[in-house]
Amino acid sequence: MNELQEAIFQVIISIFKNKFLSKRFKKHLEYKGQKIIENSAIRYGVLNYVAKYSLANNEYFITEKCFKYLTNLNLINEKGLLRGKKGSKYKFTFEHPIPSNIIADLLYDNYNDEAKLKDILKETDIVTVLTYEEDEILNKSKLTSSMPPDWKIFKNNSFERYVYVGITIPKQKIRVYGALAR
């Protein structure tokens, strides 16, 4: 956990310690029986900080296909990959192998246990650099915001969605620099 991640972790803890937040969670059977935050502005904030926690890491995984693609575009230099280059111009993105909404739900389920919150964030501290083509495979799979059936944190592979849709699990990491890009 780097310094920025520690700061974001403290913000996440503060959010979950807020008494107003726990009052705003309700069971919604139409949402698979999961607890969700009634106030979408707060839910958005929680999801944003959860995503930014792992985006603040100094290294991301990168697929072999994406590494070759970015190398051919000369987007990787001695410092690594500039976060701000992601997007439609260069057709690559940053993807969370475990979607932030899944992580946020896991955090809420354990909001009274600061050590468990840290364990969950450390376990899910993964970002992958994908080509738009690879990202489209995930989008078509309908697994953009969910994990495959029966997936459990600390038990199953964090890249289970990739396995499920046929994307090769990345083994290589790349240094990233610049402002966080979500």
Coordinates of C-alpha atoms in Angstrom, one line a residue:
M1 CA 0.0 0.0 0.0
N2 CA 1.6 3.3 -1.1
E3 CA 1.0 6.7 0.6
L4 CA -1.9 7.7 -1.7
Q5 CA -3.6 4.3 -1.2
E6 CA -3.2 4.7 2.6
A7 CA -4.9 8.1 2.3
I8 CA -7.7 6.7 0.2
F9 CA -8.1 3.8 2.7
Q10 CA -8.6 6.3 5.5
V11 CA -11.3 8.1 3.5
I12 CA -13.0 4.7 2.8
I13 CA -12.9 3.9 6.6
S14 CA -14.4 7.4 7.3
I15 CA -17.2 6.8 4.9
F16 CA -18.1 3.4 6.4
K17 CA -17.9 4.8 10.0
N18 CA -20.5 7.4 9.1
K19 CA -23.7 6.6 11.0
F20 CA -25.9 8.1 8.3
L21 CA -24.5 5.6 5.8
S22 CA -25.7 2.5 7.7
K23 CA -29.1 4.0 8.1
R24 CA -29.4 4.4 4.3
F25 CA -28.8 0.8 3.4
K26 CA -31.9 -1.3 2.8
K27 CA -32.7 -4.7 1.4
H28 CA -34.0 -4.5 -2.1
L29 CA -35.3 -7.9 -3.3
E30 CA -35.4 -6.6 -6.9
Y31 CA -31.6 -6.1 -6.6
K32 CA -30.8 -9.8 -6.0
G33 CA -31.4 -9.3 -2.3
Q34 CA -28.2 -7.3 -1.9
K35 CA -28.0 -4.3 0.3
I36 CA -27.6 -1.1 -1.7
I37 CA -27.2 2.5 -0.7
E38 CA -30.5 4.3 -1.3
N39 CA -28.7 7.6 -2.1
S40 CA -27.0 7.1 -5.4
A41 CA -24.7 10.1 -4.8
I42 CA -23.2 8.3 -1.8
R43 CA -23.1 5.0 -3.6
Y44 CA -21.2 6.7 -6.5
G45 CA -18.7 8.2 -4.0
V46 CA -18.1 4.8 -2.4
L47 CA -17.5 3.1 -5.8
N48 CA -15.3 5.9 -6.9
Y49 CA -13.0 5.7 -3.9
V50 CA -12.9 1.9 -4.1
A51 CA -11.8 2.1 -7.7
K52 CA -9.3 4.9 -7.1
Y53 CA -7.7 2.8 -4.3
S54 CA -6.4 0.3 -6.8
L55 CA -5.9 2.9 -9.5
A56 CA -3.4 4.6 -7.1
N57 CA -1.1 1.6 -7.3
N58 CA 2.2 2.3 -9.0
E59 CA 2.0 -0.9 -11.1
Y60 CA -0.8 -2.5 -13.1
F61 CA -1.1 -5.9 -14.8
I62 CA -1.0 -5.8 -18.6
T63 CA -2.1 -8.5 -21.0
E64 CA 0.5 -9.6 -23.5
K65 CA -1.7 -8.5 -26.3
C66 CA -2.0 -5.0 -24.9
F67 CA 1.7 -4.8 -24.1
K68 CA 2.6 -5.5 -27.7
Y69 CA 0.0 -3.0 -28.9
L70 CA 1.2 -0.2 -26.7
T71 CA 4.8 -0.9 -27.5
N72 CA 4.0 -0.6 -31.2
L73 CA 2.4 2.8 -30.5
N74 CA 5.5 3.8 -28.5
L75 CA 3.4 4.6 -25.5
I76 CA 5.7 2.8 -23.0
N77 CA 8.8 4.7 -22.0
E78 CA 11.5 4.4 -19.3
K79 CA 9.0 5.7 -16.7
G80 CA 6.3 3.3 -17.8
L81 CA 2.8 4.1 -19.1
L82 CA 1.3 7.5 -18.6
R83 CA -2.2 6.9 -17.1
G84 CA -3.6 9.9 -19.0
K85 CA -3.1 8.2 -22.4
K86 CA -5.9 5.7 -21.8
G87 CA -9.1 6.3 -23.8
S88 CA -10.5 6.3 -27.2
K89 CA -7.5 8.0 -28.9
Y90 CA -5.2 5.0 -28.2
K91 CA -7.9 2.4 -27.6
F92 CA -6.9 0.9 -24.3
T93 CA -8.4 1.0 -20.9
F94 CA -7.8 0.2 -17.2
E95 CA -10.0 -2.5 -15.9
H96 CA -10.6 -3.9 -12.4
P97 CA -10.7 -7.7 -12.5
I98 CA -13.0 -7.6 -9.5
P99 CA -15.6 -4.8 -10.3
S100 CA -15.7 -2.0 -7.8
N101 CA -19.3 -2.6 -6.9
I102 CA -18.4 -6.1 -5.8
I103 CA -15.6 -4.8 -3.7
A104 CA -17.8 -2.1 -2.2
D105 CA -20.4 -4.7 -1.2
L106 CA -17.7 -6.8 0.4
L107 CA -16.5 -3.7 2.3
Y108 CA -20.0 -2.9 3.5
D109 CA -20.5 -6.5 4.7
N110 CA -17.4 -6.0 6.9
Y111 CA -17.7 -2.3 7.7
N112 CA -17.1 -2.7 11.4
D113 CA -13.8 -4.6 11.0
E114 CA -11.0 -2.2 9.9
A115 CA -8.5 -5.1 9.5
K116 CA -10.9 -7.0 7.3
L117 CA -11.5 -3.8 5.2
K118 CA -7.8 -3.5 4.7
D119 CA -7.5 -7.2 3.8
I120 CA -10.3 -6.9 1.2
L121 CA -8.7 -3.8 -0.4
K122 CA -5.3 -5.5 -0.5
E123 CA -6.7 -8.7 -2.1
T124 CA -8.6 -6.7 -4.7
D125 CA -5.8 -4.2 -5.4
I126 CA -5.5 -5.1 -9.1
V127 CA -5.9 -3.1 -12.2
T128 CA -5.3 -4.5 -15.7
V129 CA -4.4 -2.6 -18.9
L130 CA -6.5 -4.0 -21.7
T131 CA -7.0 -3.2 -25.3
Y132 CA -10.5 -2.0 -26.3
E133 CA -10.9 -5.3 -28.1
E134 CA -10.2 -7.3 -24.9
D135 CA -12.5 -5.0 -22.9
E136 CA -15.3 -5.6 -25.4
I137 CA -15.1 -9.3 -24.8
L138 CA -15.8 -8.6 -21.1
N139 CA -18.6 -6.2 -22.0
K140 CA -20.3 -8.8 -24.3
S141 CA -20.1 -11.4 -21.5
K142 CA -22.4 -9.5 -19.3
L143 CA -19.8 -9.7 -16.5
T144 CA -19.0 -6.0 -16.5
S145 CA -20.2 -5.5 -12.9
S146 CA -20.4 -9.1 -11.6
M147 CA -18.2 -12.1 -11.0
P148 CA -19.0 -15.6 -12.3
P149 CA -21.4 -17.7 -10.2
D150 CA -20.0 -19.0 -6.9
W151 CA -17.0 -16.8 -6.9
K152 CA -15.7 -16.0 -3.4
I153 CA -13.0 -13.5 -2.3
F154 CA -9.9 -15.1 -0.8
K155 CA -11.0 -18.5 -2.2
N156 CA -11.2 -18.0 -6.0
N157 CA -8.9 -16.4 -8.5
S158 CA -9.3 -12.6 -8.8
F159 CA -9.1 -13.0 -12.6
E160 CA -12.0 -15.4 -12.7
R161 CA -14.0 -13.2 -15.1
Y162 CA -11.0 -13.4 -17.6
V163 CA -10.9 -17.1 -17.4
Y164 CA -14.7 -17.3 -17.8
V165 CA -14.5 -15.3 -21.1
G166 CA -11.2 -16.5 -22.5
I167 CA -8.9 -13.6 -21.8
T168 CA -5.5 -14.8 -20.9
I169 CA -4.6 -14.0 -17.3
P170 CA -1.9 -11.3 -17.4
K171 CA 1.4 -12.2 -15.7
Q172 CA 3.3 -9.1 -16.6
K173 CA 3.1 -5.8 -14.7
I174 CA 3.9 -2.3 -16.0
R175 CA 4.8 0.8 -14.0
V176 CA 2.2 3.6 -14.4
Y177 CA 2.6 7.3 -13.7
G178 CA 0.7 10.6 -13.9
A179 CA -2.7 11.6 -12.5
L180 CA -5.2 8.9 -11.7
A181 CA -7.4 8.1 -14.7
R182 CA -10.8 6.5 -14.2

